[in-house]
Short mmCIF file of C-alpha atoms in Angstrom, two decimals:
data_model
loop_
_atom_site.label_atom_id
_atom_site.label_comp_id
_atom_site.label_asym_id
_atom_site.label_seq_id
_atom_site.Cartn_x
_atom_site.Cartn_y
_atom_site.Cartn_z
CA UNK C 1 -18.07 -0.64 2.09
CA UNK C 2 -19.95 2.68 1.99
CA UNK C 3 -18.47 6.06 2.91
CA UNK C 4 -20.73 6.02 5.98
CA UNK C 5 -19.20 2.70 7.08
CA UNK C 6 -15.69 4.08 6.56
CA UNK C 7 -16.49 7.07 8.79
CA UNK C 8 -18.02 4.77 11.41
CA UNK C 9 -14.92 2.57 11.65
CA UNK C 10 -12.51 5.52 11.45
CA UNK C 11 -14.30 7.03 14.44
CA UNK C 12 -13.53 3.83 16.35
CA UNK C 13 -9.86 4.13 15.31
CA UNK C 14 -9.92 7.78 16.43
CA UNK C 15 -11.21 6.73 19.88
CA UNK C 16 -8.16 4.46 20.10
CA UNK C 17 -5.89 7.38 19.14
CA UNK C 18 -7.38 9.35 22.05
CA UNK C 19 -6.49 6.49 24.42
CA UNK C 20 -2.88 6.58 23.11
CA UNK C 21 -2.78 10.33 23.77
CA UNK C 22 -4.07 9.82 27.33
CA UNK C 23 -1.21 7.35 27.86
CA UNK C 24 1.38 9.89 26.68
CA UNK C 25 1.91 8.09 23.38
CA UNK C 26 1.79 9.61 19.89
CA UNK C 27 -1.99 9.54 19.25
CA UNK C 28 -2.54 6.94 16.56
CA UNK C 29 -5.32 4.36 16.60
CA UNK C 30 -6.38 1.45 14.43
CA UNK C 31 -9.46 -0.71 13.85
CA UNK C 32 -9.12 -3.90 11.81
CA UNK C 33 -12.34 -5.31 10.36
CA UNK C 34 -12.01 -8.96 9.39
CA UNK C 35 -13.89 -10.82 6.66
CA UNK C 36 -16.02 -12.56 9.34
CA UNK C 37 -17.21 -9.16 10.64
CA UNK C 38 -15.12 -9.23 13.83
CA UNK C 39 -13.29 -6.05 14.80
CA UNK C 40 -9.87 -5.73 16.46
CA UNK C 41 -8.83 -2.34 17.77
CA UNK C 42 -5.52 -1.05 19.13
CA UNK C 43 -3.74 2.14 20.09
CA UNK C 44 -0.13 3.15 19.64
CA UNK C 45 1.88 1.93 22.66
CA UNK C 46 5.67 1.53 22.11
CA UNK C 47 6.67 3.37 25.31
CA UNK C 48 3.98 1.85 27.58
CA UNK C 49 4.71 -1.68 26.34
CA UNK C 50 8.50 -1.29 25.89
CA UNK C 51 8.16 -2.51 22.33
CA UNK C 52 9.57 -0.65 19.31
CA UNK C 53 7.08 -2.52 17.12
CA UNK C 54 3.96 -1.66 19.11
CA UNK C 55 2.34 0.73 16.63
CA UNK C 56 -1.47 0.67 16.54
CA UNK C 57 -1.55 -1.19 13.18
CA UNK C 58 0.91 -3.88 14.32
CA UNK C 59 -1.01 -4.50 17.53
CA UNK C 60 -4.33 -4.76 15.70
CA UNK C 61 -2.83 -7.17 13.15
CA UNK C 62 -1.24 -9.33 15.85
CA UNK C 63 -4.47 -9.42 17.87
CA UNK C 64 -6.49 -10.41 14.81
CA UNK C 65 -3.97 -13.13 13.86
CA UNK C 66 -4.10 -14.50 17.40
CA UNK C 67 -7.92 -14.46 17.47
CA UNK C 68 -8.27 -16.24 14.13
CA UNK C 69 -5.28 -18.57 14.53
CA UNK C 70 -4.11 -17.44 11.10
CA UNK C 71 -1.04 -15.42 10.10
CA UNK C 72 -2.96 -14.09 7.09
CA UNK C 73 -6.11 -11.99 7.15
CA UNK C 74 -7.62 -12.10 3.64
CA UNK C 75 -10.64 -9.91 2.99
CA UNK C 76 -9.87 -7.59 5.92
CA UNK C 77 -9.94 -3.78 6.03
CA UNK C 78 -7.60 -1.77 8.25
CA UNK C 79 -8.67 1.68 9.45
CA UNK C 80 -5.87 3.81 10.87
CA UNK C 81 -5.75 7.47 11.86
CA UNK C 82 -2.29 8.10 10.35
CA UNK C 83 -0.61 6.87 7.17
CA UNK C 84 1.38 3.72 8.08
CA UNK C 85 5.19 3.70 8.25
CA UNK C 86 7.45 1.18 6.46
CA UNK C 87 7.19 -1.35 9.30
CA UNK C 88 3.40 -1.28 9.39
CA UNK C 89 3.03 -1.21 5.60
CA UNK C 90 5.29 -4.27 5.43
CA UNK C 91 3.15 -6.10 8.00
CA UNK C 92 -0.02 -5.15 6.09
CA UNK C 93 1.43 -6.85 3.00
CA UNK C 94 2.52 -9.94 4.99
CA UNK C 95 -0.96 -10.23 6.54
CA UNK C 96 -2.59 -9.98 3.08
CA UNK C 97 -4.91 -7.20 4.24
CA UNK C 98 -7.26 -6.38 1.35
CA UNK C 99 -7.90 -2.70 1.91
CA UNK C 100 -6.52 0.13 4.00
CA UNK C 101 -8.27 3.37 4.93
CA UNK C 102 -6.11 6.00 6.58
CA UNK C 103 -7.02 9.50 7.79
CA UNK C 104 -4.05 11.88 7.89
CA UNK C 105 -0.99 11.67 5.64
CA UNK C 106 2.44 11.37 7.26
CA UNK C 107 4.88 13.37 5.17
CA UNK C 108 7.82 12.44 7.43
CA UNK C 109 7.58 8.64 7.56
CA UNK C 110 4.49 7.58 5.56
CA UNK C 111 5.08 4.53 3.39
CA UNK C 112 1.74 4.29 1.55
CA UNK C 113 1.70 7.51 -0.49
CA UNK C 114 4.28 9.91 1.05
CA UNK C 115 7.92 8.65 1.27
CA UNK C 116 7.23 5.22 -0.24
CA UNK C 117 4.33 3.50 -1.98
CA UNK C 118 4.84 0.04 -0.51
CA UNK C 119 1.22 -1.10 -0.75
CA UNK C 120 1.09 -0.97 -4.53
CA UNK C 121 4.61 -2.16 -5.27
CA UNK C 122 4.05 -4.83 -7.95
CA UNK C 123 7.38 -6.47 -7.06
CA UNK C 124 5.93 -7.58 -3.70
CA UNK C 125 3.54 -10.55 -3.67
CA UNK C 126 0.45 -8.66 -2.50
CA UNK C 127 -1.08 -5.26 -3.25
CA UNK C 128 -3.57 -3.40 -1.11
CA UNK C 129 -6.52 -1.21 -2.06
CA UNK C 130 -5.95 2.28 -0.61
CA UNK C 131 -8.38 4.99 0.56
CA UNK C 132 -7.34 8.10 2.46
CA UNK C 133 -8.59 11.35 3.93
CA UNK C 134 -11.49 9.91 5.99
CA UNK C 135 -11.75 12.10 9.15
CA UNK C 136 -8.34 13.53 8.23
CA UNK C 137 -8.93 16.90 9.94
CA UNK C 138 -9.96 15.33 13.28
CA UNK C 139 -7.12 12.78 13.32
CA UNK C 140 -4.58 15.35 12.21
CA UNK C 141 -5.66 17.87 14.85
CA UNK C 142 -5.19 15.29 17.61
CA UNK C 143 -1.61 14.75 16.41
CA UNK C 144 -0.70 18.42 15.98
CA UNK C 145 -2.15 19.30 19.42
CA UNK C 146 -0.10 16.46 20.95
CA UNK C 147 3.16 17.64 19.39
CA UNK C 148 2.42 21.31 20.23
CA UNK C 149 1.88 20.36 23.91
CA UNK C 150 5.06 18.28 23.91
CA UNK C 151 7.13 21.13 22.46
CA UNK C 152 5.67 23.52 25.04
CA UNK C 153 6.49 21.09 27.87
CA UNK C 154 10.08 20.68 26.62
CA UNK C 155 10.54 24.45 26.31
CA UNK C 156 9.26 25.17 29.83
CA UNK P 1 33.51 -5.79 16.23
CA UNK P 2 36.02 -8.06 14.45
CA UNK P 3 35.20 -10.28 11.45
CA UNK P 4 35.67 -13.27 13.76
CA UNK P 5 33.02 -11.89 16.12
CA UNK P 6 30.64 -11.32 13.20
CA UNK P 7 31.06 -14.95 12.11
CA UNK P 8 30.55 -16.15 15.69
CA UNK P 9 27.24 -14.30 16.08
CA UNK P 10 26.06 -15.13 12.57
CA UNK P 11 26.58 -18.82 13.40
CA UNK P 12 24.21 -18.34 16.34
CA UNK P 13 21.66 -16.73 13.99
CA UNK P 14 22.16 -19.67 11.60
CA UNK P 15 21.36 -22.13 14.39
CA UNK P 16 18.09 -20.24 14.86
CA UNK P 17 17.37 -20.52 11.12
CA UNK P 18 17.81 -24.30 11.43
CA UNK P 19 15.21 -24.35 14.23
CA UNK P 20 12.79 -22.43 11.97
CA UNK P 21 13.37 -25.02 9.22
CA UNK P 22 12.69 -27.87 11.64
CA UNK P 23 9.38 -26.16 12.49
CA UNK P 24 8.39 -25.97 8.81
CA UNK P 25 8.99 -22.23 8.65
CA UNK P 26 11.11 -20.36 6.10
CA UNK P 27 14.59 -20.79 7.64
CA UNK P 28 15.63 -17.38 8.86
CA UNK P 29 17.30 -16.70 12.21
CA UNK P 30 18.44 -13.64 14.13
CA UNK P 31 20.75 -12.79 17.03
CA UNK P 32 20.59 -9.32 18.56
CA UNK P 33 23.61 -8.22 20.59
CA UNK P 34 22.84 -5.34 22.93
CA UNK P 35 25.23 -2.65 24.16
CA UNK P 36 25.32 -4.35 27.59
CA UNK P 37 26.62 -7.58 26.01
CA UNK P 38 23.35 -9.51 26.36
CA UNK P 39 22.17 -11.57 23.40
CA UNK P 40 18.59 -12.16 22.24
CA UNK P 41 17.97 -14.82 19.60
CA UNK P 42 14.87 -15.74 17.61
CA UNK P 43 13.75 -17.81 14.64
CA UNK P 44 11.16 -17.05 11.99
CA UNK P 45 7.75 -18.24 13.25
CA UNK P 46 4.69 -16.60 11.60
CA UNK P 47 2.85 -19.88 10.96
CA UNK P 48 3.67 -21.53 14.32
CA UNK P 49 2.70 -18.40 16.27
CA UNK P 50 -0.20 -17.28 14.01
CA UNK P 51 1.42 -13.87 13.69
CA UNK P 52 2.12 -12.16 10.36
CA UNK P 53 4.75 -10.05 12.12
CA UNK P 54 6.71 -12.92 13.68
CA UNK P 55 9.84 -12.69 11.54
CA UNK P 56 13.10 -13.57 13.32
CA UNK P 57 14.23 -9.94 13.48
CA UNK P 58 10.92 -8.69 14.92
CA UNK P 59 10.88 -11.38 17.58
CA UNK P 60 14.49 -10.64 18.60
CA UNK P 61 13.77 -6.90 18.78
CA UNK P 62 10.61 -7.43 20.84
CA UNK P 63 12.40 -9.82 23.22
CA UNK P 64 15.28 -7.37 23.70
CA UNK P 65 12.86 -4.45 24.29
CA UNK P 66 10.98 -6.53 26.87
CA UNK P 67 14.20 -7.60 28.63
CA UNK P 68 15.58 -4.06 28.86
CA UNK P 69 12.26 -2.31 29.47
CA UNK P 70 13.13 0.08 26.65
CA UNK P 71 11.53 0.55 23.23
CA UNK P 72 14.89 1.69 21.85
CA UNK P 73 18.08 -0.34 21.69
CA UNK P 74 20.96 2.09 21.06
CA UNK P 75 24.40 0.59 20.47
CA UNK P 76 22.99 -2.80 19.46
CA UNK P 77 23.97 -5.02 16.51
CA UNK P 78 21.48 -7.28 14.75
CA UNK P 79 22.74 -10.43 13.01
CA UNK P 80 20.27 -12.01 10.60
CA UNK P 81 20.66 -14.79 8.05
CA UNK P 82 18.59 -13.04 5.34
CA UNK P 83 18.31 -9.41 4.26
CA UNK P 84 15.39 -7.87 6.19
CA UNK P 85 12.07 -6.99 4.51
CA UNK P 86 10.32 -3.58 4.73
CA UNK P 87 8.57 -4.49 7.98
CA UNK P 88 11.76 -5.59 9.73
CA UNK P 89 13.86 -2.73 8.32
CA UNK P 90 11.22 -0.32 9.62
CA UNK P 91 11.37 -1.88 13.09
CA UNK P 92 15.18 -1.73 13.03
CA UNK P 93 14.94 2.04 12.46
CA UNK P 94 12.30 2.48 15.19
CA UNK P 95 14.46 0.51 17.66
CA UNK P 96 17.52 2.67 16.83
CA UNK P 97 19.65 -0.40 16.18
CA UNK P 98 23.19 0.79 15.44
CA UNK P 99 24.46 -1.87 13.06
CA UNK P 100 23.02 -4.71 11.03
CA UNK P 101 24.94 -7.69 9.66
CA UNK P 102 23.03 -9.90 7.24
CA UNK P 103 24.14 -13.02 5.41
CA UNK P 104 22.20 -13.67 2.18
CA UNK P 105 20.60 -10.97 0.03
CA UNK P 106 16.87 -11.20 -0.67
CA UNK P 107 16.30 -10.03 -4.22
CA UNK P 108 12.51 -10.52 -3.93
CA UNK P 109 11.67 -8.58 -0.76
CA UNK P 110 14.94 -7.22 0.69
CA UNK P 111 14.65 -3.64 1.94
CA UNK P 112 18.26 -2.95 2.94
CA UNK P 113 20.08 -3.15 -0.40
CA UNK P 114 17.80 -5.01 -2.86
CA UNK P 115 14.29 -3.53 -3.48
CA UNK P 116 14.67 -0.62 -1.07
CA UNK P 117 17.48 0.96 0.94
CA UNK P 118 15.48 1.88 4.04
CA UNK P 119 18.36 1.74 6.51
CA UNK P 120 20.26 4.62 4.95
CA UNK P 121 17.31 6.79 3.95
CA UNK P 122 18.34 10.23 5.25
CA UNK P 123 14.67 11.31 5.35
CA UNK P 124 14.07 8.91 8.26
CA UNK P 125 15.29 9.91 11.71
CA UNK P 126 17.86 7.13 12.12
CA UNK P 127 20.39 5.44 9.86
CA UNK P 128 21.99 2.05 10.40
CA UNK P 129 25.51 0.80 9.66
CA UNK P 130 25.25 -2.11 7.21
CA UNK P 131 27.47 -5.18 6.68
CA UNK P 132 26.51 -8.12 4.51
CA UNK P 133 27.74 -11.42 3.11
CA UNK P 134 28.87 -13.00 6.42
CA UNK P 135 28.19 -16.78 6.08
CA UNK P 136 26.10 -15.95 3.00
CA UNK P 137 26.70 -19.33 1.32
CA UNK P 138 25.60 -21.37 4.36
CA UNK P 139 22.52 -19.23 5.09
CA UNK P 140 21.56 -19.13 1.42
CA UNK P 141 21.91 -22.91 1.01
CA UNK P 142 19.55 -23.54 3.94
CA UNK P 143 16.94 -21.34 2.23
CA UNK P 144 17.32 -22.80 -1.27
CA UNK P 145 17.19 -26.38 0.09
CA UNK P 146 14.02 -25.50 1.98
CA UNK P 147 12.27 -24.06 -1.09
CA UNK P 148 13.47 -26.95 -3.30
CA UNK P 149 12.00 -29.47 -0.81
CA UNK P 150 8.75 -27.50 -0.64
CA UNK P 151 8.41 -27.38 -4.44
CA UNK P 152 9.09 -31.15 -4.61
CA UNK P 153 6.45 -31.81 -1.92
CA UNK P 154 3.87 -29.65 -3.74
CA UNK P 155 4.61 -31.39 -7.07
CA UNK P 156 4.26 -34.91 -5.65
#
Protein backbone atom coordinates (compact mmCIF):
# COMPACT_ATOMS: atom_id res chain seq x y z
CA UNK A 1 0.00 0.00 0.00
CA UNK A 2 1.47 3.36 -1.04
CA UNK A 3 1.51 6.50 1.13
CA UNK A 4 -1.04 7.99 -1.28
CA UNK A 5 -3.38 5.04 -0.65
CA UNK A 6 -2.95 5.44 3.11
CA UNK A 7 -3.93 9.12 2.88
CA UNK A 8 -6.91 8.24 0.67
CA UNK A 9 -8.31 5.70 3.15
CA UNK A 10 -7.50 7.86 6.19
CA UNK A 11 -9.53 10.65 4.61
CA UNK A 12 -12.48 8.26 4.47
CA UNK A 13 -11.95 7.44 8.17
CA UNK A 14 -11.78 11.19 8.89
CA UNK A 15 -15.15 11.70 7.15
CA UNK A 16 -16.55 9.11 9.57
CA UNK A 17 -15.03 10.99 12.52
CA UNK A 18 -16.88 14.12 11.33
CA UNK A 19 -20.16 12.17 11.36
CA UNK A 20 -19.43 11.08 14.97
CA UNK A 21 -18.83 14.72 15.90
CA UNK A 22 -22.12 15.77 14.28
CA UNK A 23 -23.85 13.13 16.45
CA UNK A 24 -22.30 14.54 19.63
CA UNK A 25 -19.89 11.62 19.96
CA UNK A 26 -16.12 11.79 20.44
CA UNK A 27 -14.99 12.24 16.80
CA UNK A 28 -13.26 9.02 15.84
CA UNK A 29 -13.74 7.21 12.54
CA UNK A 30 -12.52 3.99 10.97
CA UNK A 31 -12.24 2.41 7.52
CA UNK A 32 -11.45 -1.28 7.24
CA UNK A 33 -10.09 -2.46 3.89
CA UNK A 34 -10.44 -6.21 3.42
CA UNK A 35 -8.23 -8.50 1.35
CA UNK A 36 -10.99 -8.73 -1.30
CA UNK A 37 -10.91 -4.93 -1.75
CA UNK A 38 -14.21 -4.27 0.03
CA UNK A 39 -14.33 -1.38 2.49
CA UNK A 40 -16.27 -1.17 5.77
CA UNK A 41 -16.53 2.19 7.48
CA UNK A 42 -17.86 3.21 10.90
CA UNK A 43 -17.96 6.12 13.30
CA UNK A 44 -17.74 6.17 17.08
CA UNK A 45 -21.24 5.73 18.53
CA UNK A 46 -21.42 4.43 22.15
CA UNK A 47 -23.94 7.05 23.33
CA UNK A 48 -26.17 7.00 20.21
CA UNK A 49 -26.28 3.19 20.17
CA UNK A 50 -26.29 2.64 23.97
CA UNK A 51 -23.33 0.33 23.61
CA UNK A 52 -20.10 0.68 25.61
CA UNK A 53 -18.31 -1.32 22.91
CA UNK A 54 -19.42 0.79 19.95
CA UNK A 55 -16.09 2.40 19.11
CA UNK A 56 -15.46 3.06 15.41
CA UNK A 57 -12.94 0.19 15.12
CA UNK A 58 -15.25 -2.34 16.80
CA UNK A 59 -18.16 -1.39 14.58
CA UNK A 60 -16.06 -1.63 11.42
CA UNK A 61 -14.70 -5.04 12.48
CA UNK A 62 -18.16 -6.37 13.33
CA UNK A 63 -19.60 -5.09 10.04
CA UNK A 64 -16.78 -6.69 8.07
CA UNK A 65 -17.16 -10.01 9.94
CA UNK A 66 -20.90 -9.98 9.24
CA UNK A 67 -20.39 -9.17 5.54
CA UNK A 68 -17.81 -11.91 5.01
CA UNK A 69 -19.39 -14.48 7.34
CA UNK A 70 -15.99 -14.90 8.98
CA UNK A 71 -14.84 -14.00 12.50
CA UNK A 72 -11.32 -13.49 11.16
CA UNK A 73 -10.21 -10.92 8.58
CA UNK A 74 -6.76 -11.98 7.34
CA UNK A 75 -4.98 -9.61 4.97
CA UNK A 76 -7.06 -6.60 6.06
CA UNK A 77 -5.90 -3.07 6.88
CA UNK A 78 -7.65 -0.90 9.47
CA UNK A 79 -7.47 2.89 9.16
CA UNK A 80 -8.50 4.79 12.27
CA UNK A 81 -8.23 8.47 13.18
CA UNK A 82 -7.12 7.83 16.78
CA UNK A 83 -4.81 5.25 18.35
CA UNK A 84 -6.99 2.31 19.47
CA UNK A 85 -7.71 1.59 23.15
CA UNK A 86 -7.20 -1.79 24.88
CA UNK A 87 -10.65 -3.04 23.83
CA UNK A 88 -10.15 -2.21 20.16
CA UNK A 89 -6.54 -3.41 20.08
CA UNK A 90 -7.73 -6.71 21.57
CA UNK A 91 -10.42 -7.05 18.89
CA UNK A 92 -7.86 -6.24 16.17
CA UNK A 93 -5.75 -9.18 17.40
CA UNK A 94 -8.78 -11.51 17.59
CA UNK A 95 -9.82 -10.54 14.04
CA UNK A 96 -6.27 -11.23 12.75
CA UNK A 97 -6.10 -7.82 11.08
CA UNK A 98 -2.79 -7.62 9.19
CA UNK A 99 -2.00 -3.94 9.39
CA UNK A 100 -3.22 -0.88 11.25
CA UNK A 101 -2.75 2.75 10.25
CA UNK A 102 -3.74 5.32 12.84
CA UNK A 103 -3.57 9.12 12.70
CA UNK A 104 -3.32 10.76 16.13
CA UNK A 105 -1.74 9.16 19.21
CA UNK A 106 -3.85 8.79 22.35
CA UNK A 107 -1.59 9.41 25.33
CA UNK A 108 -4.44 8.78 27.80
CA UNK A 109 -5.78 5.40 26.67
CA UNK A 110 -3.82 4.33 23.57
CA UNK A 111 -2.88 0.65 23.57
CA UNK A 112 -0.76 0.44 20.40
CA UNK A 113 2.21 2.67 21.27
CA UNK A 114 1.19 4.90 24.22
CA UNK A 115 0.03 3.11 27.44
CA UNK A 116 0.41 -0.42 26.07
CA UNK A 117 1.88 -2.05 22.97
CA UNK A 118 -0.70 -4.80 22.56
CA UNK A 119 -0.33 -5.21 18.79
CA UNK A 120 3.27 -6.41 18.96
CA UNK A 121 3.04 -8.44 22.15
CA UNK A 122 4.74 -11.73 21.17
CA UNK A 123 2.88 -13.56 23.94
CA UNK A 124 -0.40 -13.10 22.04
CA UNK A 125 -1.06 -15.34 19.03
CA UNK A 126 -1.07 -12.59 16.40
CA UNK A 127 0.97 -9.45 15.77
CA UNK A 128 -0.05 -6.50 13.63
CA UNK A 129 1.99 -4.26 11.35
CA UNK A 130 1.72 -0.66 12.63
CA UNK A 131 1.87 2.71 10.83
CA UNK A 132 0.97 6.02 12.43
CA UNK A 133 0.86 9.75 11.88
CA UNK A 134 -1.11 9.74 8.59
CA UNK A 135 -3.29 12.91 8.63
CA UNK A 136 -2.46 13.23 12.34
CA UNK A 137 -2.86 17.03 12.43
CA UNK A 138 -6.34 16.98 10.84
CA UNK A 139 -7.64 14.11 12.99
CA UNK A 140 -6.12 15.57 16.13
CA UNK A 141 -7.60 19.01 15.49
CA UNK A 142 -11.09 17.55 15.16
CA UNK A 143 -10.67 15.92 18.58
CA UNK A 144 -9.19 18.95 20.36
CA UNK A 145 -11.90 21.25 18.91
CA UNK A 146 -14.56 18.81 20.14
CA UNK A 147 -13.20 18.69 23.68
CA UNK A 148 -12.66 22.48 23.77
CA UNK A 149 -16.32 23.03 22.76
CA UNK A 150 -17.48 20.50 25.36
CA UNK A 151 -15.49 22.19 28.14
CA UNK A 152 -16.88 25.58 27.10
CA UNK A 153 -20.45 24.19 27.14
CA UNK A 154 -19.94 22.68 30.61
CA UNK A 155 -18.48 25.92 31.96
CA UNK A 156 -21.33 28.08 30.64
CA UNK B 1 -22.43 -9.79 47.83
CA UNK B 2 -21.89 -13.00 49.85
CA UNK B 3 -19.70 -15.93 48.75
CA UNK B 4 -22.91 -17.93 48.34
CA UNK B 5 -24.27 -15.31 45.93
CA UNK B 6 -21.01 -15.36 43.97
CA UNK B 7 -21.25 -19.16 43.59
CA UNK B 8 -24.91 -18.88 42.57
CA UNK B 9 -24.18 -16.40 39.77
CA UNK B 10 -21.01 -18.18 38.67
CA UNK B 11 -23.08 -21.36 38.25
CA UNK B 12 -25.31 -19.41 35.87
CA UNK B 13 -22.22 -18.27 33.94
CA UNK B 14 -21.03 -21.91 33.89
CA UNK B 15 -24.34 -23.01 32.34
CA UNK B 16 -23.66 -20.47 29.58
CA UNK B 17 -20.17 -21.91 29.08
CA UNK B 18 -21.77 -25.35 28.60
CA UNK B 19 -24.02 -23.89 25.87
CA UNK B 20 -20.92 -22.46 24.13
CA UNK B 21 -19.30 -25.91 24.28
CA UNK B 22 -22.40 -27.53 22.78
CA UNK B 23 -22.14 -25.02 19.91
CA UNK B 24 -18.51 -25.96 19.25
CA UNK B 25 -17.21 -22.71 20.72
CA UNK B 26 -14.52 -22.33 23.39
CA UNK B 27 -16.61 -22.85 26.57
CA UNK B 28 -16.77 -19.50 28.29
CA UNK B 29 -19.91 -18.02 29.83
CA UNK B 30 -20.86 -14.76 31.52
CA UNK B 31 -23.61 -13.41 33.76
CA UNK B 32 -23.88 -9.67 34.31
CA UNK B 33 -25.84 -8.53 37.36
CA UNK B 34 -26.97 -4.92 37.13
CA UNK B 35 -27.58 -2.50 39.99
CA UNK B 36 -31.35 -2.85 39.45
CA UNK B 37 -31.13 -6.62 40.06
CA UNK B 38 -31.62 -7.62 36.41
CA UNK B 39 -29.36 -10.32 34.99
CA UNK B 40 -27.95 -10.57 31.45
CA UNK B 41 -26.28 -13.81 30.42
CA UNK B 42 -24.27 -14.76 27.33
CA UNK B 43 -22.03 -17.48 25.97
CA UNK B 44 -18.93 -17.22 23.82
CA UNK B 45 -19.99 -17.19 20.14
CA UNK B 46 -17.47 -15.68 17.67
CA UNK B 47 -17.68 -18.55 15.16
CA UNK B 48 -21.48 -19.02 15.34
CA UNK B 49 -22.12 -15.28 15.00
CA UNK B 50 -19.23 -14.49 12.60
CA UNK B 51 -18.04 -11.80 15.00
CA UNK B 52 -14.47 -11.55 16.31
CA UNK B 53 -15.80 -9.51 19.24
CA UNK B 54 -18.49 -11.97 20.35
CA UNK B 55 -16.87 -13.13 23.59
CA UNK B 56 -19.30 -13.95 26.41
CA UNK B 57 -18.41 -10.79 28.36
CA UNK B 58 -18.86 -8.49 25.34
CA UNK B 59 -22.22 -10.00 24.49
CA UNK B 60 -23.46 -9.67 28.09
CA UNK B 61 -22.29 -6.04 28.25
CA UNK B 62 -23.92 -5.17 24.93
CA UNK B 63 -27.19 -6.87 25.93
CA UNK B 64 -27.24 -5.02 29.27
CA UNK B 65 -26.48 -1.67 27.57
CA UNK B 66 -29.30 -2.29 25.08
CA UNK B 67 -31.76 -3.27 27.83
CA UNK B 68 -31.01 -0.23 29.98
CA UNK B 69 -30.52 2.24 27.13
CA UNK B 70 -27.22 3.26 28.73
CA UNK B 71 -23.65 2.78 27.52
CA UNK B 72 -22.48 2.68 31.14
CA UNK B 73 -23.46 0.14 33.77
CA UNK B 74 -22.50 1.58 37.18
CA UNK B 75 -22.94 -0.67 40.20
CA UNK B 76 -22.91 -3.86 38.11
CA UNK B 77 -21.04 -7.12 38.74
CA UNK B 78 -19.79 -9.33 35.92
CA UNK B 79 -19.38 -13.08 36.52
CA UNK B 80 -17.29 -14.88 33.92
CA UNK B 81 -15.89 -18.41 33.82
CA UNK B 82 -12.49 -17.37 32.42
CA UNK B 83 -10.24 -14.38 33.07
CA UNK B 84 -11.11 -11.71 30.47
CA UNK B 85 -8.76 -10.86 27.57
CA UNK B 86 -7.58 -7.31 26.66
CA UNK B 87 -10.66 -6.65 24.52
CA UNK B 88 -13.12 -7.65 27.24
CA UNK B 89 -11.17 -5.96 30.04
CA UNK B 90 -11.20 -2.77 27.96
CA UNK B 91 -14.97 -3.00 27.49
CA UNK B 92 -15.42 -3.63 31.24
CA UNK B 93 -13.61 -0.34 31.93
CA UNK B 94 -15.62 1.54 29.27
CA UNK B 95 -18.90 0.20 30.74
CA UNK B 96 -17.85 1.28 34.27
CA UNK B 97 -18.58 -2.17 35.67
CA UNK B 98 -18.01 -2.04 39.42
CA UNK B 99 -16.85 -5.57 40.19
CA UNK B 100 -15.69 -8.60 38.28
CA UNK B 101 -15.68 -12.18 39.53
CA UNK B 102 -13.87 -14.69 37.33
CA UNK B 103 -13.36 -18.41 37.79
CA UNK B 104 -10.28 -19.77 35.99
CA UNK B 105 -7.14 -17.75 35.22
CA UNK B 106 -6.02 -17.48 31.59
CA UNK B 107 -2.24 -17.56 31.57
CA UNK B 108 -2.12 -17.16 27.76
CA UNK B 109 -4.31 -14.09 27.17
CA UNK B 110 -5.69 -12.98 30.56
CA UNK B 111 -5.63 -9.21 31.04
CA UNK B 112 -6.87 -8.93 34.63
CA UNK B 113 -4.08 -10.65 36.58
CA UNK B 114 -2.07 -12.77 34.10
CA UNK B 115 -0.49 -10.95 31.09
CA UNK B 116 -1.84 -7.52 31.97
CA UNK B 117 -3.60 -5.90 34.93
CA UNK B 118 -5.89 -3.58 32.99
CA UNK B 119 -8.66 -3.39 35.58
CA UNK B 120 -6.53 -1.69 38.21
CA UNK B 121 -4.46 0.52 35.93
CA UNK B 122 -4.68 3.92 37.64
CA UNK B 123 -3.88 5.67 34.32
CA UNK B 124 -7.29 4.62 32.98
CA UNK B 125 -10.37 6.53 34.16
CA UNK B 126 -12.04 3.63 35.97
CA UNK B 127 -10.86 0.78 38.18
CA UNK B 128 -12.72 -2.44 38.91
CA UNK B 129 -12.96 -4.53 42.08
CA UNK B 130 -11.60 -8.02 41.31
CA UNK B 131 -12.44 -11.44 42.78
CA UNK B 132 -11.25 -14.71 41.31
CA UNK B 133 -11.21 -18.46 41.82
CA UNK B 134 -14.98 -18.96 42.32
CA UNK B 135 -15.82 -22.41 40.80
CA UNK B 136 -12.36 -22.33 39.18
CA UNK B 137 -12.00 -26.13 39.08
CA UNK B 138 -15.35 -26.70 37.33
CA UNK B 139 -14.87 -23.89 34.79
CA UNK B 140 -11.28 -24.91 34.14
CA UNK B 141 -12.20 -28.58 33.62
CA UNK B 142 -14.79 -27.65 30.98
CA UNK B 143 -12.08 -25.74 29.08
CA UNK B 144 -9.36 -28.39 29.36
CA UNK B 145 -11.79 -31.14 28.30
CA UNK B 146 -12.80 -29.05 25.29
CA UNK B 147 -9.21 -28.48 24.15
CA UNK B 148 -8.28 -32.15 24.79
CA UNK B 149 -11.22 -33.28 22.60
CA UNK B 150 -10.25 -30.78 19.90
CA UNK B 151 -6.62 -31.95 19.85
CA UNK B 152 -7.80 -35.59 19.64
CA UNK B 153 -10.14 -34.73 16.74
CA UNK B 154 -7.35 -32.89 14.88
CA UNK B 155 -4.93 -35.80 15.41
CA UNK B 156 -7.36 -38.45 14.15
